[in-house]
Amino acid sequence: MSAGIIVVIVVAVIVVAALVAGGMAIMRRRRLQQRFGPEYDRVAGARDSKLKADSELAERERRVRDLDIQPLTDAARASYAAQWADVQERFVDAPADAVAGSQLLVTAVMTDRGYPTGHHDQVLADLSVEHSGTLGHYRAAEEISGSAAAGRASTEDLRQAMIHYRALFGDLLGEPADAGPEPAAAEPGQVIAADAMTPRDGDVYAAVARAKAGDPVPARQHVNGSDPQELAT
């Protein structure tokens, strides 16, 4: 075999290998775009490079695979659903506390599922792998919660925060991804019974009261509650 033929064969092999690698990279990028949705574009824009976005999002997938993420049991799902219904009901008389309670409840569900919750940016990165469809809701809710803590959130802002938290909450519980029902709006003369406003040991609203008092808040808070269908008000 002449040297010329050998060169042609080597070049052909290199070209084929490059085409295969390029095709695999395109397929990988399409898979990541489908999986991460808007999060892919957000990361690509932040990194100013689709190649860097591919690498970062693939690394997120590898990290989450190493986490012990588990679905909720039916009992835990029903308990969390009942807690959400309770927090949402109390929005009428105490919207800021209801938002704080919903934030604690979402965090409790994350912990129960196996997501680390110590670092905010890492929480967002981990959630983006399986919950990219509701991640924007969570970001919006957290931003409003920050404004509420600084006293800059209106009642409408707080209502929107509840809607946003509800979207991720339902996604974590395994419900169809949507914004869920809106928090109840106060009607003229509407009053919640006094005993319904009393914090109960084990529920998230009680956790809000303990947090204000400076007491530690348990990582998991379960109550025996009503049917999950009571989430809608």
PDB file of C-alpha atoms in Angstrom:
ATOM      1  CA  MET A   1       0.000   0.000   0.000  1.00  0.00           C
ATOM      2  CA  SER A   2       1.447   3.319  -1.044  1.00  0.00           C
ATOM      3  CA  ALA A   3       2.031   6.195   1.319  1.00  0.00           C
ATOM      4  CA  GLY A   4      -0.552   8.274  -0.534  1.00  0.00           C
ATOM      5  CA  ILE A   5      -3.298   5.714   0.032  1.00  0.00           C
ATOM      6  CA  ILE A   6      -2.379   5.481   3.715  1.00  0.00           C
ATOM      7  CA  VAL A   7      -2.659   9.264   4.055  1.00  0.00           C
ATOM      8  CA  VAL A   8      -6.079   9.221   2.360  1.00  0.00           C
ATOM      9  CA  ILE A   9      -7.298   6.466   4.695  1.00  0.00           C
ATOM     10  CA  VAL A  10      -6.028   8.303   7.787  1.00  0.00           C
ATOM     11  CA  VAL A  11      -7.671  11.547   6.673  1.00  0.00           C
ATOM     12  CA  ALA A  12     -10.934   9.713   5.950  1.00  0.00           C
ATOM     13  CA  VAL A  13     -10.891   8.119   9.409  1.00  0.00           C
ATOM     14  CA  ILE A  14     -10.261  11.504  11.032  1.00  0.00           C
ATOM     15  CA  VAL A  15     -13.107  13.103   9.069  1.00  0.00           C
ATOM     16  CA  VAL A  16     -15.517  10.295   9.955  1.00  0.00           C
ATOM     17  CA  ALA A  17     -14.491  10.473  13.618  1.00  0.00           C
ATOM     18  CA  ALA A  18     -15.011  14.236  13.593  1.00  0.00           C
ATOM     19  CA  LEU A  19     -18.449  13.853  12.008  1.00  0.00           C
ATOM     20  CA  VAL A  20     -19.446  11.202  14.564  1.00  0.00           C
ATOM     21  CA  ALA A  21     -18.199  13.356  17.449  1.00  0.00           C
ATOM     22  CA  GLY A  22     -19.979  16.379  16.049  1.00  0.00           C
ATOM     23  CA  GLY A  23     -23.202  14.427  15.632  1.00  0.00           C
ATOM     24  CA  MET A  24     -22.994  13.108  19.182  1.00  0.00           C
ATOM     25  CA  ALA A  25     -22.382  16.643  20.494  1.00  0.00           C
ATOM     26  CA  ILE A  26     -25.438  17.910  18.627  1.00  0.00           C
ATOM     27  CA  MET A  27     -27.583  15.084  20.000  1.00  0.00           C
ATOM     28  CA  ARG A  28     -26.266  15.743  23.504  1.00  0.00           C
ATOM     29  CA  ARG A  29     -27.052  19.445  23.212  1.00  0.00           C
ATOM     30  CA  ARG A  30     -30.582  18.749  21.979  1.00  0.00           C
ATOM     31  CA  ARG A  31     -31.147  16.351  24.871  1.00  0.00           C
ATOM     32  CA  LEU A  32     -29.941  18.942  27.371  1.00  0.00           C
ATOM     33  CA  GLN A  33     -32.097  21.646  25.778  1.00  0.00           C
ATOM     34  CA  GLN A  34     -35.148  19.402  25.989  1.00  0.00           C
ATOM     35  CA  ARG A  35     -34.449  18.414  29.572  1.00  0.00           C
ATOM     36  CA  PHE A  36     -33.548  21.827  30.986  1.00  0.00           C
ATOM     37  CA  GLY A  37     -35.773  24.000  28.797  1.00  0.00           C
ATOM     38  CA  PRO A  38     -35.451  27.725  29.670  1.00  0.00           C
ATOM     39  CA  GLU A  39     -32.696  26.885  32.138  1.00  0.00           C
ATOM     40  CA  TYR A  40     -30.464  25.863  29.229  1.00  0.00           C
ATOM     41  CA  ASP A  41     -30.842  29.279  27.604  1.00  0.00           C
ATOM     42  CA  ARG A  42     -30.306  31.019  30.950  1.00  0.00           C
ATOM     43  CA  VAL A  43     -27.039  29.163  31.597  1.00  0.00           C
ATOM     44  CA  ALA A  44     -25.844  29.581  28.000  1.00  0.00           C
ATOM     45  CA  GLY A  45     -26.514  33.325  28.251  1.00  0.00           C
ATOM     46  CA  ALA A  46     -24.794  33.621  31.629  1.00  0.00           C
ATOM     47  CA  ARG A  47     -21.731  31.711  30.391  1.00  0.00           C
ATOM     48  CA  ASP A  48     -21.872  33.300  26.916  1.00  0.00           C
ATOM     49  CA  SER A  49     -21.244  29.864  25.458  1.00  0.00           C
ATOM     50  CA  LYS A  50     -23.418  26.874  24.585  1.00  0.00           C
ATOM     51  CA  LEU A  51     -20.388  24.631  24.961  1.00  0.00           C
ATOM     52  CA  LYS A  52     -19.898  25.785  28.557  1.00  0.00           C
ATOM     53  CA  ALA A  53     -23.623  25.382  29.178  1.00  0.00           C
ATOM     54  CA  ASP A  54     -23.454  21.808  27.877  1.00  0.00           C
ATOM     55  CA  SER A  55     -20.608  21.035  30.244  1.00  0.00           C
ATOM     56  CA  GLU A  56     -22.198  22.675  33.281  1.00  0.00           C
ATOM     57  CA  LEU A  57     -25.609  21.084  32.810  1.00  0.00           C
ATOM     58  CA  ALA A  58     -24.095  17.647  32.200  1.00  0.00           C
ATOM     59  CA  GLU A  59     -22.184  18.080  35.467  1.00  0.00           C
ATOM     60  CA  ARG A  60     -25.453  18.924  37.231  1.00  0.00           C
ATOM     61  CA  GLU A  61     -26.908  15.671  35.945  1.00  0.00           C
ATOM     62  CA  ARG A  62     -23.919  13.711  37.247  1.00  0.00           C
ATOM     63  CA  ARG A  63     -24.208  15.361  40.673  1.00  0.00           C
ATOM     64  CA  VAL A  64     -27.926  14.682  41.037  1.00  0.00           C
ATOM     65  CA  ARG A  65     -27.418  11.047  40.002  1.00  0.00           C
ATOM     66  CA  ASP A  66     -25.120  10.712  43.019  1.00  0.00           C
ATOM     67  CA  LEU A  67     -27.724  12.167  45.384  1.00  0.00           C
ATOM     68  CA  ASP A  68     -30.214   9.889  47.102  1.00  0.00           C
ATOM     69  CA  ILE A  69     -33.307  11.513  45.619  1.00  0.00           C
ATOM     70  CA  GLN A  70     -36.434   9.557  46.509  1.00  0.00           C
ATOM     71  CA  PRO A  71     -40.135  10.044  45.784  1.00  0.00           C
ATOM     72  CA  LEU A  72     -42.430  10.795  48.705  1.00  0.00           C
ATOM     73  CA  THR A  73     -44.527   8.070  50.246  1.00  0.00           C
ATOM     74  CA  ASP A  74     -48.285   8.368  49.836  1.00  0.00           C
ATOM     75  CA  ALA A  75     -48.592   9.222  53.529  1.00  0.00           C
ATOM     76  CA  ALA A  76     -45.982  11.972  53.331  1.00  0.00           C
ATOM     77  CA  ARG A  77     -47.562  13.370  50.164  1.00  0.00           C
ATOM     78  CA  ALA A  78     -50.989  13.547  51.832  1.00  0.00           C
ATOM     79  CA  SER A  79     -49.478  15.138  54.936  1.00  0.00           C
ATOM     80  CA  TYR A  80     -47.682  17.840  52.970  1.00  0.00           C
ATOM     81  CA  ALA A  81     -50.797  18.481  50.912  1.00  0.00           C
ATOM     82  CA  ALA A  82     -52.811  19.021  54.075  1.00  0.00           C
ATOM     83  CA  GLN A  83     -50.167  21.366  55.443  1.00  0.00           C
ATOM     84  CA  TRP A  84     -50.243  23.399  52.240  1.00  0.00           C
ATOM     85  CA  ALA A  85     -54.024  23.703  52.460  1.00  0.00           C
ATOM     86  CA  ASP A  86     -53.648  24.995  56.004  1.00  0.00           C
ATOM     87  CA  VAL A  87     -50.968  27.539  55.088  1.00  0.00           C
ATOM     88  CA  GLN A  88     -52.919  28.696  52.050  1.00  0.00           C
ATOM     89  CA  GLU A  89     -56.086  29.186  54.108  1.00  0.00           C
ATOM     90  CA  ARG A  90     -54.234  31.423  56.526  1.00  0.00           C
ATOM     91  CA  PHE A  91     -53.096  33.713  53.723  1.00  0.00           C
ATOM     92  CA  VAL A  92     -56.360  35.651  54.158  1.00  0.00           C
ATOM     93  CA  ASP A  93     -55.487  36.963  57.625  1.00  0.00           C
ATOM     94  CA  ALA A  94     -51.684  36.753  57.598  1.00  0.00           C
ATOM     95  CA  PRO A  95     -50.269  36.828  54.032  1.00  0.00           C
ATOM     96  CA  ALA A  96     -46.640  37.415  55.028  1.00  0.00           C
ATOM     97  CA  ASP A  97     -46.706  34.547  57.507  1.00  0.00           C
ATOM     98  CA  ALA A  98     -48.389  32.309  54.933  1.00  0.00           C
ATOM     99  CA  VAL A  99     -45.613  33.011  52.435  1.00  0.00           C
ATOM    100  CA  ALA A 100     -42.991  32.279  55.091  1.00  0.00           C
ATOM    101  CA  GLY A 101     -44.819  29.059  55.876  1.00  0.00           C
ATOM    102  CA  SER A 102     -44.964  28.046  52.224  1.00  0.00           C
ATOM    103  CA  GLN A 103     -41.223  28.674  51.891  1.00  0.00           C
ATOM    104  CA  LEU A 104     -40.537  26.451  54.894  1.00  0.00           C
ATOM    105  CA  LEU A 105     -42.867  23.800  53.530  1.00  0.00           C
ATOM    106  CA  VAL A 106     -41.170  23.704  50.126  1.00  0.00           C
ATOM    107  CA  THR A 107     -37.797  23.402  51.859  1.00  0.00           C
ATOM    108  CA  ALA A 108     -39.113  20.584  54.050  1.00  0.00           C
ATOM    109  CA  VAL A 109     -40.307  18.669  50.978  1.00  0.00           C
ATOM    110  CA  MET A 110     -36.920  19.141  49.302  1.00  0.00           C
ATOM    111  CA  THR A 111     -35.196  17.750  52.387  1.00  0.00           C
ATOM    112  CA  ASP A 112     -37.589  14.823  52.548  1.00  0.00           C
ATOM    113  CA  ARG A 113     -36.929  14.018  48.896  1.00  0.00           C
ATOM    114  CA  GLY A 114     -33.167  14.052  49.540  1.00  0.00           C
ATOM    115  CA  TYR A 115     -32.117  17.432  48.118  1.00  0.00           C
ATOM    116  CA  PRO A 116     -29.408  19.287  50.097  1.00  0.00           C
ATOM    117  CA  THR A 117     -30.728  22.733  51.034  1.00  0.00           C
ATOM    118  CA  GLY A 118     -27.713  24.424  52.603  1.00  0.00           C
ATOM    119  CA  HIS A 119     -26.640  26.630  49.674  1.00  0.00           C
ATOM    120  CA  HIS A 120     -29.170  28.546  47.592  1.00  0.00           C
ATOM    121  CA  ASP A 121     -27.294  28.461  44.266  1.00  0.00           C
ATOM    122  CA  GLN A 122     -26.653  24.731  44.629  1.00  0.00           C
ATOM    123  CA  VAL A 123     -30.316  24.152  45.444  1.00  0.00           C
ATOM    124  CA  LEU A 124     -31.274  25.857  42.177  1.00  0.00           C
ATOM    125  CA  ALA A 125     -28.718  23.829  40.234  1.00  0.00           C
ATOM    126  CA  ASP A 126     -29.887  20.533  41.742  1.00  0.00           C
ATOM    127  CA  LEU A 127     -33.569  21.287  41.208  1.00  0.00           C
ATOM    128  CA  SER A 128     -32.950  22.253  37.576  1.00  0.00           C
ATOM    129  CA  VAL A 129     -32.206  18.635  36.645  1.00  0.00           C
ATOM    130  CA  GLU A 130     -35.648  17.212  37.435  1.00  0.00           C
ATOM    131  CA  HIS A 131     -37.744  20.330  38.025  1.00  0.00           C
ATOM    132  CA  SER A 132     -36.645  22.798  35.369  1.00  0.00           C
ATOM    133  CA  GLY A 133     -40.252  23.464  34.384  1.00  0.00           C
ATOM    134  CA  THR A 134     -41.048  25.064  37.751  1.00  0.00           C
ATOM    135  CA  LEU A 135     -37.614  26.449  38.622  1.00  0.00           C
ATOM    136  CA  GLY A 136     -38.539  29.909  37.316  1.00  0.00           C
ATOM    137  CA  HIS A 137     -41.500  29.932  39.703  1.00  0.00           C
ATOM    138  CA  TYR A 138     -39.190  29.126  42.603  1.00  0.00           C
ATOM    139  CA  ARG A 139     -36.751  31.878  41.672  1.00  0.00           C
ATOM    140  CA  ALA A 140     -39.615  34.385  41.507  1.00  0.00           C
ATOM    141  CA  ALA A 141     -41.002  33.228  44.853  1.00  0.00           C
ATOM    142  CA  GLU A 142     -37.625  33.525  46.551  1.00  0.00           C
ATOM    143  CA  GLU A 143     -37.140  37.030  45.158  1.00  0.00           C
ATOM    144  CA  ILE A 144     -40.512  38.121  46.516  1.00  0.00           C
ATOM    145  CA  SER A 145     -39.741  36.501  49.870  1.00  0.00           C
ATOM    146  CA  GLY A 146     -36.587  38.604  50.043  1.00  0.00           C
ATOM    147  CA  SER A 147     -38.618  41.732  49.352  1.00  0.00           C
ATOM    148  CA  ALA A 148     -41.140  40.685  52.006  1.00  0.00           C
ATOM    149  CA  ALA A 149     -38.377  40.266  54.579  1.00  0.00           C
ATOM    150  CA  ALA A 150     -37.293  43.834  53.809  1.00  0.00           C
ATOM    151  CA  GLY A 151     -40.882  45.086  54.084  1.00  0.00           C
ATOM    152  CA  ARG A 152     -41.173  45.922  50.374  1.00  0.00           C
ATOM    153  CA  ALA A 153     -43.767  43.354  49.266  1.00  0.00           C
ATOM    154  CA  SER A 154     -47.412  44.231  48.691  1.00  0.00           C
ATOM    155  CA  THR A 155     -50.265  41.826  49.342  1.00  0.00           C
ATOM    156  CA  GLU A 156     -50.440  41.150  45.603  1.00  0.00           C
ATOM    157  CA  ASP A 157     -46.702  40.380  45.593  1.00  0.00           C
ATOM    158  CA  LEU A 158     -47.254  37.918  48.438  1.00  0.00           C
ATOM    159  CA  ARG A 159     -50.149  36.325  46.572  1.00  0.00           C
ATOM    160  CA  GLN A 160     -47.890  35.833  43.564  1.00  0.00           C
ATOM    161  CA  ALA A 161     -45.215  34.308  45.821  1.00  0.00           C
ATOM    162  CA  MET A 162     -47.739  31.741  47.047  1.00  0.00           C
ATOM    163  CA  ILE A 163     -48.629  30.873  43.455  1.00  0.00           C
ATOM    164  CA  HIS A 164     -44.956  30.473  42.547  1.00  0.00           C
ATOM    165  CA  TYR A 165     -44.138  28.364  45.602  1.00  0.00           C
ATOM    166  CA  ARG A 166     -47.197  26.227  44.865  1.00  0.00           C
ATOM    167  CA  ALA A 167     -45.884  25.425  41.387  1.00  0.00           C
ATOM    168  CA  LEU A 168     -42.628  23.907  42.671  1.00  0.00           C
ATOM    169  CA  PHE A 169     -44.388  22.364  45.667  1.00  0.00           C
ATOM    170  CA  GLY A 170     -46.769  20.463  43.395  1.00  0.00           C
ATOM    171  CA  ASP A 171     -43.907  19.419  41.130  1.00  0.00           C
ATOM    172  CA  LEU A 172     -41.946  18.050  44.100  1.00  0.00           C
ATOM    173  CA  LEU A 173     -45.025  16.141  45.224  1.00  0.00           C
ATOM    174  CA  GLY A 174     -45.337  14.634  41.769  1.00  0.00           C
ATOM    175  CA  GLU A 175     -48.353  16.577  40.553  1.00  0.00           C
ATOM    176  CA  PRO A 176     -48.643  17.932  36.981  1.00  0.00           C
ATOM    177  CA  ALA A 177     -46.401  21.001  36.595  1.00  0.00           C
ATOM    178  CA  ASP A 178     -48.545  24.114  36.779  1.00  0.00           C
ATOM    179  CA  ALA A 179     -48.936  27.194  38.928  1.00  0.00           C
ATOM    180  CA  GLY A 180     -51.730  25.568  40.937  1.00  0.00           C
ATOM    181  CA  PRO A 181     -54.638  27.353  42.566  1.00  0.00           C
ATOM    182  CA  GLU A 182     -54.175  30.891  43.720  1.00  0.00           C
ATOM    183  CA  PRO A 183     -54.127  31.786  47.420  1.00  0.00           C
ATOM    184  CA  ALA A 184     -57.505  32.717  48.779  1.00  0.00           C
ATOM    185  CA  ALA A 185     -58.493  36.348  48.462  1.00  0.00           C
ATOM    186  CA  ALA A 186     -60.192  37.938  51.444  1.00  0.00           C
ATOM    187  CA  GLU A 187     -63.914  38.542  51.034  1.00  0.00           C
ATOM    188  CA  PRO A 188     -65.929  41.113  52.987  1.00  0.00           C
ATOM    189  CA  GLY A 189     -66.768  39.768  56.403  1.00  0.00           C
ATOM    190  CA  GLN A 190     -64.715  36.603  55.942  1.00  0.00           C
ATOM    191  CA  VAL A 191     -63.163  35.429  59.202  1.00  0.00           C
ATOM    192  CA  ILE A 192     -61.129  32.328  59.935  1.00  0.00           C
ATOM    193  CA  ALA A 193     -61.971  30.588  63.189  1.00  0.00           C
ATOM    194  CA  ALA A 194     -59.669  31.484  66.043  1.00  0.00           C
ATOM    195  CA  ASP A 195     -58.594  27.903  66.642  1.00  0.00           C
ATOM    196  CA  ALA A 196     -57.552  27.650  62.968  1.00  0.00           C
ATOM    197  CA  MET A 197     -55.052  30.436  63.590  1.00  0.00           C
ATOM    198  CA  THR A 198     -53.480  28.627  66.553  1.00  0.00           C
ATOM    199  CA  PRO A 199     -50.103  27.097  65.612  1.00  0.00           C
ATOM    200  CA  ARG A 200     -50.089  23.326  66.081  1.00  0.00           C
ATOM    201  CA  ASP A 201     -47.023  21.293  66.964  1.00  0.00           C
ATOM    202  CA  GLY A 202     -45.703  19.663  63.812  1.00  0.00           C
ATOM    203  CA  ASP A 203     -47.204  21.908  61.162  1.00  0.00           C
ATOM    204  CA  VAL A 204     -45.417  24.506  59.070  1.00  0.00           C
ATOM    205  CA  TYR A 205     -47.428  27.431  60.364  1.00  0.00           C
ATOM    206  CA  ALA A 206     -46.289  26.535  63.867  1.00  0.00           C
ATOM    207  CA  ALA A 207     -42.750  26.490  62.473  1.00  0.00           C
ATOM    208  CA  VAL A 208     -43.188  30.118  61.395  1.00  0.00           C
ATOM    209  CA  ALA A 209     -44.204  31.044  64.922  1.00  0.00           C
ATOM    210  CA  ARG A 210     -41.205  29.185  66.358  1.00  0.00           C
ATOM    211  CA  ALA A 211     -38.868  30.870  63.877  1.00  0.00           C
ATOM    212  CA  LYS A 212     -40.126  34.301  64.955  1.00  0.00           C
ATOM    213  CA  ALA A 213     -39.542  33.332  68.578  1.00  0.00           C
ATOM    214  CA  GLY A 214     -35.989  32.273  67.763  1.00  0.00           C
ATOM    215  CA  ASP A 215     -36.650  28.581  68.331  1.00  0.00           C
ATOM    216  CA  PRO A 216     -35.167  25.967  65.970  1.00  0.00           C
ATOM    217  CA  VAL A 217     -37.368  24.747  63.134  1.00  0.00           C
ATOM    218  CA  PRO A 218     -37.344  20.975  62.499  1.00  0.00           C
ATOM    219  CA  ALA A 219     -36.157  19.890  59.064  1.00  0.00           C
ATOM    220  CA  ARG A 220     -39.217  17.680  58.603  1.00  0.00           C
ATOM    221  CA  GLN A 221     -42.690  18.665  59.710  1.00  0.00           C
ATOM    222  CA  HIS A 222     -45.540  16.216  59.173  1.00  0.00           C
ATOM    223  CA  VAL A 223     -49.106  16.302  60.368  1.00  0.00           C
ATOM    224  CA  ASN A 224     -51.979  13.925  59.945  1.00  0.00           C
ATOM    225  CA  GLY A 225     -54.273  15.848  57.654  1.00  0.00           C
ATOM    226  CA  SER A 226     -57.005  15.952  55.114  1.00  0.00           C
ATOM    227  CA  ASP A 227     -57.223  14.669  51.579  1.00  0.00           C
ATOM    228  CA  PRO A 228     -54.690  16.159  49.100  1.00  0.00           C
ATOM    229  CA  GLN A 229     -57.609  17.358  46.975  1.00  0.00           C
ATOM    230  CA  GLU A 230     -58.231  20.048  49.606  1.00  0.00           C
ATOM    231  CA  LEU A 231     -55.314  22.028  48.183  1.00  0.00           C
ATOM    232  CA  ALA A 232     -57.737  24.001  46.042  1.00  0.00           C
ATOM    233  CA  THR A 233     -59.564  26.736  47.882  1.00  0.00           C
TER     234      THR A 233
END
